[in-house]
Short mmCIF file of C-alpha atoms and ligand atoms in Angstrom, two decimals:
data_model
loop_
_atom_site.label_atom_id
_atom_site.label_comp_id
_atom_site.label_asym_id
_atom_site.label_seq_id
_atom_site.Cartn_x
_atom_site.Cartn_y
_atom_site.Cartn_z
CA MET A 1 -14.42 -2.73 -9.50
CA LEU A 2 -13.63 -0.58 -7.02
CA THR A 3 -14.30 3.53 -6.87
CA GLY A 4 -12.05 5.21 -4.79
CA GLY A 5 -11.38 9.26 -3.67
CA GLY A 6 -14.02 12.68 -4.28
CA ASP A 7 -17.22 11.06 -6.55
CA CYS A 8 -18.07 12.06 -10.09
CA PRO A 9 -20.68 11.81 -12.48
CA GLY A 10 -20.14 9.60 -14.76
CA LEU A 11 -18.34 6.95 -12.43
CA ASN A 12 -22.04 4.57 -12.75
CA ALA A 13 -21.53 4.60 -16.26
CA VAL A 14 -17.81 3.80 -16.25
CA ILE A 15 -19.16 0.56 -13.83
CA ARG A 16 -22.05 -0.28 -16.50
CA SER A 17 -19.21 -0.03 -19.52
CA VAL A 18 -16.96 -3.08 -17.96
CA ALA A 19 -19.19 -5.16 -16.94
CA ARG A 20 -21.42 -5.00 -20.18
CA ARG A 21 -18.39 -5.72 -21.89
CA SER A 22 -17.51 -8.26 -19.01
CA PHE A 23 -20.63 -10.21 -19.71
CA GLN A 24 -20.45 -10.47 -22.99
CA ARG A 25 -16.83 -12.80 -22.70
CA GLY A 26 -18.57 -14.81 -19.53
CA HIS A 27 -16.66 -12.89 -16.76
CA GLU A 28 -18.49 -12.56 -13.86
CA VAL A 29 -17.99 -9.46 -12.01
CA VAL A 30 -18.15 -8.16 -8.57
CA GLY A 31 -17.93 -4.65 -7.27
CA VAL A 32 -16.27 -3.48 -4.07
CA ARG A 33 -17.60 -1.51 -1.38
CA ASP A 34 -16.29 2.48 -0.59
CA GLY A 35 -12.86 2.08 -2.43
CA TRP A 36 -10.02 0.83 -0.99
CA ARG A 37 -11.28 0.13 1.99
CA GLY A 38 -13.59 -2.46 0.68
CA LEU A 39 -10.97 -4.52 0.41
CA VAL A 40 -8.62 -4.57 3.21
CA GLU A 41 -12.20 -5.49 5.18
CA ASP A 42 -13.08 -8.02 2.55
CA GLU A 43 -16.80 -6.17 1.46
CA LEU A 44 -17.56 -7.62 -2.19
CA GLU A 45 -20.91 -7.59 -3.78
CA PRO A 46 -21.89 -9.76 -7.22
CA LEU A 47 -22.53 -6.98 -10.45
CA GLY A 48 -25.21 -8.70 -12.35
CA PRO A 49 -27.35 -7.61 -15.25
CA ARG A 50 -29.84 -5.75 -12.92
CA GLU A 51 -27.26 -4.20 -10.54
CA ILE A 52 -25.99 -2.43 -13.89
CA SER A 53 -29.04 -1.41 -15.42
CA GLY A 54 -30.19 2.11 -15.69
CA LEU A 55 -27.18 3.31 -14.44
CA LEU A 56 -26.16 6.11 -17.27
CA PRO A 57 -28.11 8.82 -15.92
CA ARG A 58 -27.31 8.08 -11.75
CA GLY A 59 -24.99 10.96 -10.26
CA GLY A 60 -22.36 9.41 -7.69
CA THR A 61 -21.63 5.72 -7.23
CA ILE A 62 -23.53 2.46 -6.44
CA LEU A 63 -20.71 1.54 -5.27
CA GLY A 64 -20.02 3.70 -3.08
CA THR A 65 -16.69 5.10 -2.36
CA THR A 66 -14.21 6.71 0.54
CA ARG A 67 -10.17 7.85 0.65
CA THR A 68 -9.16 4.80 2.26
CA ASN A 69 -5.67 4.31 1.53
CA PRO A 70 -4.35 0.75 2.45
CA TYR A 71 -0.95 1.34 2.79
CA LYS A 72 -1.59 4.45 5.55
CA LEU A 73 -3.69 0.99 7.68
CA GLU A 74 -1.69 -1.59 9.36
CA GLY A 75 -1.69 -4.72 7.78
CA GLY A 76 -3.78 -2.38 4.67
CA VAL A 77 -2.19 -4.16 1.78
CA GLU A 78 -1.70 -7.37 3.37
CA ARG A 79 -5.17 -7.22 3.42
CA VAL A 80 -5.80 -6.38 0.09
CA ARG A 81 -4.12 -9.19 -0.94
CA GLU A 82 -6.09 -11.45 1.24
CA THR A 83 -9.11 -10.75 0.44
CA PHE A 84 -8.25 -11.04 -3.64
CA GLU A 85 -7.04 -14.89 -3.02
CA ARG A 86 -9.82 -15.42 -1.08
CA ALA A 87 -12.78 -13.89 -3.69
CA VAL A 88 -10.60 -15.59 -6.31
CA ILE A 89 -10.59 -12.47 -8.26
CA ASP A 90 -8.68 -12.57 -11.34
CA ALA A 91 -8.61 -8.88 -11.88
CA LEU A 92 -9.23 -5.21 -10.20
CA VAL A 93 -10.55 -2.39 -11.96
CA ALA A 94 -9.99 0.29 -10.05
CA ILE A 95 -11.53 3.89 -11.13
CA GLY A 96 -10.17 6.81 -9.78
CA GLY A 97 -7.83 9.39 -9.43
CA GLU A 98 -4.46 10.19 -8.65
CA ASP A 99 -4.94 8.98 -4.91
CA THR A 100 -7.01 5.98 -5.81
CA LEU A 101 -4.47 4.67 -9.27
CA GLY A 102 -1.52 5.89 -7.16
CA VAL A 103 -2.07 3.09 -4.88
CA ALA A 104 -3.10 0.90 -8.25
CA ALA A 105 0.44 2.02 -9.27
CA ARG A 106 2.35 0.67 -6.58
CA LEU A 107 0.37 -2.13 -6.72
CA HIS A 108 1.07 -3.51 -9.34
CA ASP A 109 4.43 -2.46 -9.42
CA GLU A 110 5.11 -4.35 -5.90
CA TYR A 111 3.07 -7.41 -6.33
CA ALA A 112 2.54 -7.03 -10.27
CA PHE A 113 -0.98 -7.15 -8.54
CA PRO A 114 -3.82 -7.87 -11.39
CA VAL A 115 -5.25 -4.02 -12.03
CA VAL A 116 -5.97 -1.81 -14.41
CA GLY A 117 -7.07 2.73 -14.44
CA VAL A 118 -10.10 4.99 -14.91
CA PRO A 119 -8.73 8.06 -14.77
CA LYS A 120 -12.18 9.49 -12.96
CA THR A 121 -11.88 13.49 -10.73
CA ILE A 122 -14.07 16.42 -11.20
CA ASP A 123 -10.92 18.97 -10.97
CA ASN A 124 -9.39 17.40 -14.63
CA ASP A 125 -5.61 16.87 -13.56
CA LEU A 126 -4.61 13.52 -13.88
CA SER A 127 -1.60 13.17 -16.06
CA GLY A 128 -1.54 10.73 -19.20
CA THR A 129 -4.96 11.55 -20.29
CA ASP A 130 -6.26 15.07 -22.06
CA TYR A 131 -9.62 14.73 -19.93
CA THR A 132 -10.76 12.75 -17.05
CA PHE A 133 -14.49 11.59 -16.85
CA GLY A 134 -16.82 14.41 -14.50
CA PHE A 135 -15.34 17.13 -15.72
CA ASP A 136 -17.56 18.28 -17.64
CA THR A 137 -19.99 17.74 -15.88
CA ALA A 138 -18.58 19.90 -13.08
CA VAL A 139 -17.00 22.97 -16.01
CA PHE A 140 -21.31 22.18 -17.15
CA ILE A 141 -22.62 23.48 -13.83
CA ALA A 142 -20.14 25.52 -13.07
CA THR A 143 -21.18 27.78 -15.91
CA GLU A 144 -24.33 27.77 -14.99
CA ALA A 145 -23.77 29.33 -11.68
CA ILE A 146 -21.99 31.51 -13.32
CA ASP A 147 -24.34 32.98 -15.77
CA ARG A 148 -27.13 32.96 -13.32
CA LEU A 149 -24.53 34.95 -11.20
CA HIS A 150 -24.05 37.33 -14.01
CA THR A 151 -28.21 38.65 -14.15
CA THR A 152 -27.89 38.98 -10.16
CA ALA A 153 -24.71 41.06 -10.24
CA GLU A 154 -26.05 43.53 -13.32
CA SER A 155 -29.07 43.98 -10.75
CA HIS A 156 -27.65 45.52 -8.36
CA ASN A 157 -24.48 47.02 -9.68
CA ARG A 158 -22.15 43.92 -7.46
CA VAL A 159 -19.63 42.02 -7.00
CA MET A 160 -19.48 38.52 -7.28
CA ALA A 161 -16.97 35.71 -6.67
CA VAL A 162 -17.67 32.40 -7.10
CA GLU A 163 -15.45 29.89 -5.34
CA VAL A 164 -15.16 26.70 -7.07
CA MET A 165 -13.53 23.60 -6.53
CA GLY A 166 -10.05 22.43 -8.33
CA ARG A 167 -7.69 21.65 -5.19
CA HIS A 168 -4.43 22.36 -6.76
CA THR A 169 -5.32 22.95 -10.04
CA GLY A 170 -7.33 25.09 -12.33
CA TRP A 171 -8.82 23.72 -14.81
CA ILE A 172 -12.81 24.53 -13.07
CA ALA A 173 -12.55 27.42 -12.85
CA VAL A 174 -10.59 28.49 -15.69
CA MET A 175 -12.57 26.46 -18.42
CA SER A 176 -16.03 27.93 -16.70
CA GLY A 177 -14.47 31.34 -16.41
CA ILE A 178 -14.12 31.16 -19.76
CA ALA A 179 -17.81 30.02 -20.90
CA GLY A 180 -19.53 31.81 -18.16
CA GLY A 181 -17.69 35.02 -19.31
CA ALA A 182 -15.64 36.41 -15.92
CA ASP A 183 -13.35 39.11 -15.79
CA VAL A 184 -11.32 37.46 -13.74
CA ILE A 185 -10.10 34.34 -12.82
CA LEU A 186 -7.91 33.20 -9.73
CA ILE A 187 -5.92 29.83 -9.83
CA PRO A 188 -2.86 28.31 -8.01
CA GLU A 189 -0.96 27.73 -11.00
CA GLN A 190 -0.60 31.47 -11.71
CA PRO A 191 -1.26 33.72 -8.86
CA ILE A 192 -1.97 37.04 -10.39
CA SER A 193 -2.33 39.24 -6.75
CA VAL A 194 -5.33 40.80 -5.35
CA GLU A 195 -4.62 43.80 -6.16
CA GLU A 196 -3.64 43.10 -9.84
CA ALA A 197 -7.72 41.46 -9.06
CA CYS A 198 -8.58 44.61 -7.94
CA ALA A 199 -7.04 46.78 -10.83
CA GLU A 200 -8.78 44.51 -13.16
CA LEU A 201 -12.03 45.28 -11.76
CA GLN A 202 -11.10 49.02 -11.34
CA LYS A 203 -10.50 48.70 -15.33
CA ARG A 204 -13.76 47.41 -16.32
CA HIS A 205 -15.69 50.08 -14.02
CA GLU A 206 -13.86 52.85 -15.92
CA ARG A 207 -15.21 51.70 -18.87
CA GLY A 208 -18.53 51.59 -16.96
CA LYS A 209 -18.85 48.43 -16.28
CA ASP A 210 -20.92 48.24 -13.33
CA PHE A 211 -20.37 44.73 -12.33
CA SER A 212 -18.13 41.78 -12.72
CA ILE A 213 -18.17 38.17 -11.89
CA VAL A 214 -14.55 36.92 -10.52
CA VAL A 215 -13.86 32.98 -10.67
CA VAL A 216 -11.96 31.73 -7.39
CA SER A 217 -10.46 27.95 -7.90
CA GLU A 218 -10.33 27.11 -3.83
CA GLY A 219 -6.99 25.76 -4.53
CA TYR A 220 -5.39 29.90 -5.48
CA LYS A 221 -3.21 30.91 -2.46
CA LEU A 222 -4.31 34.47 -1.45
CA THR A 223 -1.10 36.54 -2.77
CA TYR A 224 -0.04 39.88 -2.60
CA ASP A 225 1.86 42.14 -4.11
CA SER A 226 4.32 42.42 -0.57
CA GLY A 227 5.14 38.51 -2.11
CA GLU A 228 2.65 37.21 1.05
CA GLN A 229 1.06 34.30 -0.03
CA ARG A 230 -2.04 32.55 2.56
CA GLU A 231 -3.28 29.40 2.01
CA VAL A 232 -6.91 29.30 3.48
CA THR A 233 -8.29 25.94 4.31
CA GLN A 234 -11.04 24.76 6.55
CA GLU A 235 -8.89 22.38 8.90
CA ALA A 236 -5.64 21.66 9.95
CA GLU A 237 -5.83 17.58 9.86
CA LEU A 238 -4.66 16.01 6.47
CA ASP A 239 -6.67 12.86 4.86
CA GLN A 240 -5.18 9.16 3.99
CA PHE A 241 -3.64 11.07 1.29
CA GLY A 242 -1.78 13.97 2.78
CA HIS A 243 -4.89 16.33 1.43
CA VAL A 244 -6.21 20.02 3.70
CA ARG A 245 -9.69 20.20 2.99
CA LEU A 246 -9.75 23.39 1.01
CA GLY A 247 -12.40 25.80 1.27
CA GLY A 248 -13.09 29.64 2.13
CA VAL A 249 -10.66 31.69 -0.46
CA GLY A 250 -13.61 33.33 -2.04
CA GLU A 251 -14.70 35.07 1.22
CA GLN A 252 -11.66 36.05 2.00
CA LEU A 253 -10.90 37.47 -1.56
CA ALA A 254 -14.19 39.24 -1.82
CA ARG A 255 -13.24 41.25 1.48
CA GLY A 256 -9.96 42.21 0.25
CA ILE A 257 -12.01 43.18 -2.82
CA GLU A 258 -14.11 45.11 -1.42
CA GLU A 259 -11.76 46.67 1.10
CA ARG A 260 -9.86 47.81 -1.91
CA THR A 261 -12.39 48.85 -4.22
CA GLY A 262 -15.30 49.95 -2.76
CA PHE A 263 -17.24 48.24 -4.90
CA GLU A 264 -20.04 46.20 -2.58
CA THR A 265 -19.02 42.21 -3.12
CA ARG A 266 -20.68 39.05 -2.64
CA VAL A 267 -19.15 35.39 -2.79
CA THR A 268 -21.00 31.84 -3.90
CA VAL A 269 -19.52 28.47 -2.78
CA LEU A 270 -20.07 26.29 -5.50
CA GLY A 271 -18.79 23.21 -2.70
CA HIS A 272 -20.11 19.70 -4.11
CA VAL A 273 -22.39 20.40 -5.92
CA GLN A 274 -20.02 20.83 -8.92
CA ARG A 275 -19.90 16.81 -8.26
CA GLY A 276 -23.33 15.17 -8.13
CA GLY A 277 -26.20 14.69 -10.03
CA SER A 278 -26.44 13.53 -13.18
CA PRO A 279 -23.17 13.20 -15.69
CA THR A 280 -23.40 15.54 -19.02
CA ALA A 281 -23.91 13.40 -22.48
CA ARG A 282 -20.35 13.68 -22.90
CA ASP A 283 -18.65 12.78 -19.72
CA ARG A 284 -21.27 9.77 -19.81
CA VAL A 285 -20.00 9.02 -23.69
CA LEU A 286 -16.70 9.37 -21.99
CA ALA A 287 -16.80 7.50 -19.21
CA THR A 288 -18.41 4.26 -21.72
CA ARG A 289 -15.69 4.17 -23.64
CA TYR A 290 -13.18 4.24 -21.19
CA GLY A 291 -15.13 1.40 -19.23
CA LEU A 292 -14.83 -0.50 -22.65
CA LYS A 293 -11.31 -0.11 -22.47
CA ALA A 294 -10.46 -1.07 -19.17
CA ALA A 295 -12.49 -4.52 -19.63
CA ASP A 296 -10.51 -4.87 -22.76
CA LEU A 297 -7.13 -4.74 -21.25
CA VAL A 298 -8.41 -7.01 -18.34
CA HIS A 299 -9.33 -8.89 -21.53
CA GLU A 300 -5.86 -8.57 -22.28
CA GLY A 301 -3.95 -9.53 -18.74
CA ARG A 302 -2.50 -5.60 -20.00
CA PHE A 303 -2.11 -5.03 -16.23
CA GLY A 304 -0.73 -1.91 -14.55
CA ARG A 305 -2.08 -0.08 -17.81
CA MET A 306 -4.86 3.01 -17.55
CA ALA A 307 -7.47 3.79 -19.79
CA ALA A 308 -7.14 7.56 -21.54
CA LEU A 309 -8.07 9.94 -23.85
CA HIS A 310 -5.92 11.21 -26.04
CA GLY A 311 -7.45 13.58 -29.03
CA ASP A 312 -10.09 11.42 -29.83
CA ALA A 313 -8.84 8.48 -29.62
CA ILE A 314 -8.67 5.76 -26.51
CA VAL A 315 -5.43 4.74 -25.86
CA ASP A 316 -3.83 3.26 -22.98
CA VAL A 317 -1.07 4.82 -20.86
CA SER A 318 0.99 3.28 -17.84
CA LEU A 319 -0.42 3.79 -14.99
CA ALA A 320 2.61 4.53 -13.00
CA ASP A 321 3.41 7.71 -15.96
CA ALA A 322 -0.03 8.77 -15.41
CA THR A 323 -0.08 8.89 -10.98
CA THR A 324 3.66 10.68 -10.87
CA GLU A 325 2.51 14.19 -10.87
CA LEU A 326 -0.57 16.63 -12.10
CA LYS A 327 -1.89 18.47 -14.35
CA THR A 328 -1.23 21.46 -14.18
CA VAL A 329 -3.44 24.63 -16.45
CA PRO A 330 -1.00 25.68 -18.97
CA PRO A 331 -0.45 29.37 -19.20
CA ASP A 332 -1.51 29.22 -22.97
CA TRP A 333 -4.60 28.13 -21.34
CA TYR A 334 -4.52 30.69 -18.76
CA GLU A 335 -4.01 33.72 -21.83
CA VAL A 336 -6.86 32.52 -23.15
CA ALA A 337 -8.78 33.60 -20.02
CA ARG A 338 -6.76 36.34 -19.56
CA ALA A 339 -7.49 37.53 -22.83
CA PHE A 340 -11.50 38.67 -21.65
CA PHE A 341 -10.57 40.08 -17.78
CA GLY A 342 -11.34 43.38 -16.75
O1 F6P B 401 -10.32 15.72 -6.09
C1 F6P B 401 -12.06 16.18 -6.22
C2 F6P B 401 -12.50 17.07 -4.98
O2 F6P B 401 -13.88 17.75 -5.21
C3 F6P B 401 -12.04 19.06 -4.76
O3 F6P B 401 -11.80 19.41 -5.86
C4 F6P B 401 -12.34 18.85 -3.56
O4 F6P B 401 -10.50 19.68 -3.26
C5 F6P B 401 -12.20 17.49 -2.83
O5 F6P B 401 -12.51 16.89 -3.46
C6 F6P B 401 -13.70 18.30 -1.17
O6 F6P B 401 -12.94 16.70 -1.11
P1 F6P B 401 -14.18 15.99 -0.02
O7 F6P B 401 -15.40 15.83 -0.51
O8 F6P B 401 -13.95 14.63 0.98
O9 F6P B 401 -14.90 17.06 1.01
#
């Protein structure tokens, strides 16, 4: 088993679940250190009942994680295959998001690599499944933060801008914004302009409300009525999967709101708090169900598949289909949020 990409609550619950079912079937289970890096550099560790005990409430991943992409390293893929042969591994369970599972899909396609996937990410942007595990916890944390910001916003008659994660999609922003009663939500998929956002806040103040909550997704491009759009990043360097490090849009938005409306505005960047700590009960259950499904897929030799949630049922889908394009927030979800703007 390996865990790759950004960590999220519930990874350890998947590890426990895959291992428990596999032990019952007499399989040996081995953990790979730090995502694909462990297969490139041959760093494996046995996982027995003792290693997987007490994992359900534990955040992070006991296996470690990196954003290593074997396809971007000289001889990386060959080394992954060599490690597999040397250690006589029969199957890999890759627990990750679009990047980690994208590598898994490619390895399966090109080398019939015996891999199954489990969909992880707080961003909830993976196709082929209704929900990834980790998302519920992130939304819970963001909602709690919004609730807390409400009381201080109200006391000081301020606008509070909250920047949440989500990279290219606004799932965390929309769900936590709906749950927390945000007055404006800005996401990459439906880029309303800064001027429109200000108009909503002004409307609200005209109705007699002296404070407001604005939720902005880190991937929202600052958009102006002039048509100008600007992504806010922390550094220009790309990671091995071609991603820039986002962050800082909340601060710039807050300044824009203050200048245009005159309302005192503060910003809170939730950052990695959204990824840390114990998973919610819902994420523990989802992670557990995904883990059992992944172990079953391995046992049945059904490689190139990913455990997925459709409605309330755990099913399996093709890894290739799940990683071809991102699952973005559809307009009807944004409409639910928008009904409460202003
Ligand atoms: O994909 C999960 C995620 O938390 C994104 O929401 C965010 O943009 C990114 O990872 C942050 O990555 P890092 O932990 O490398 O700063």
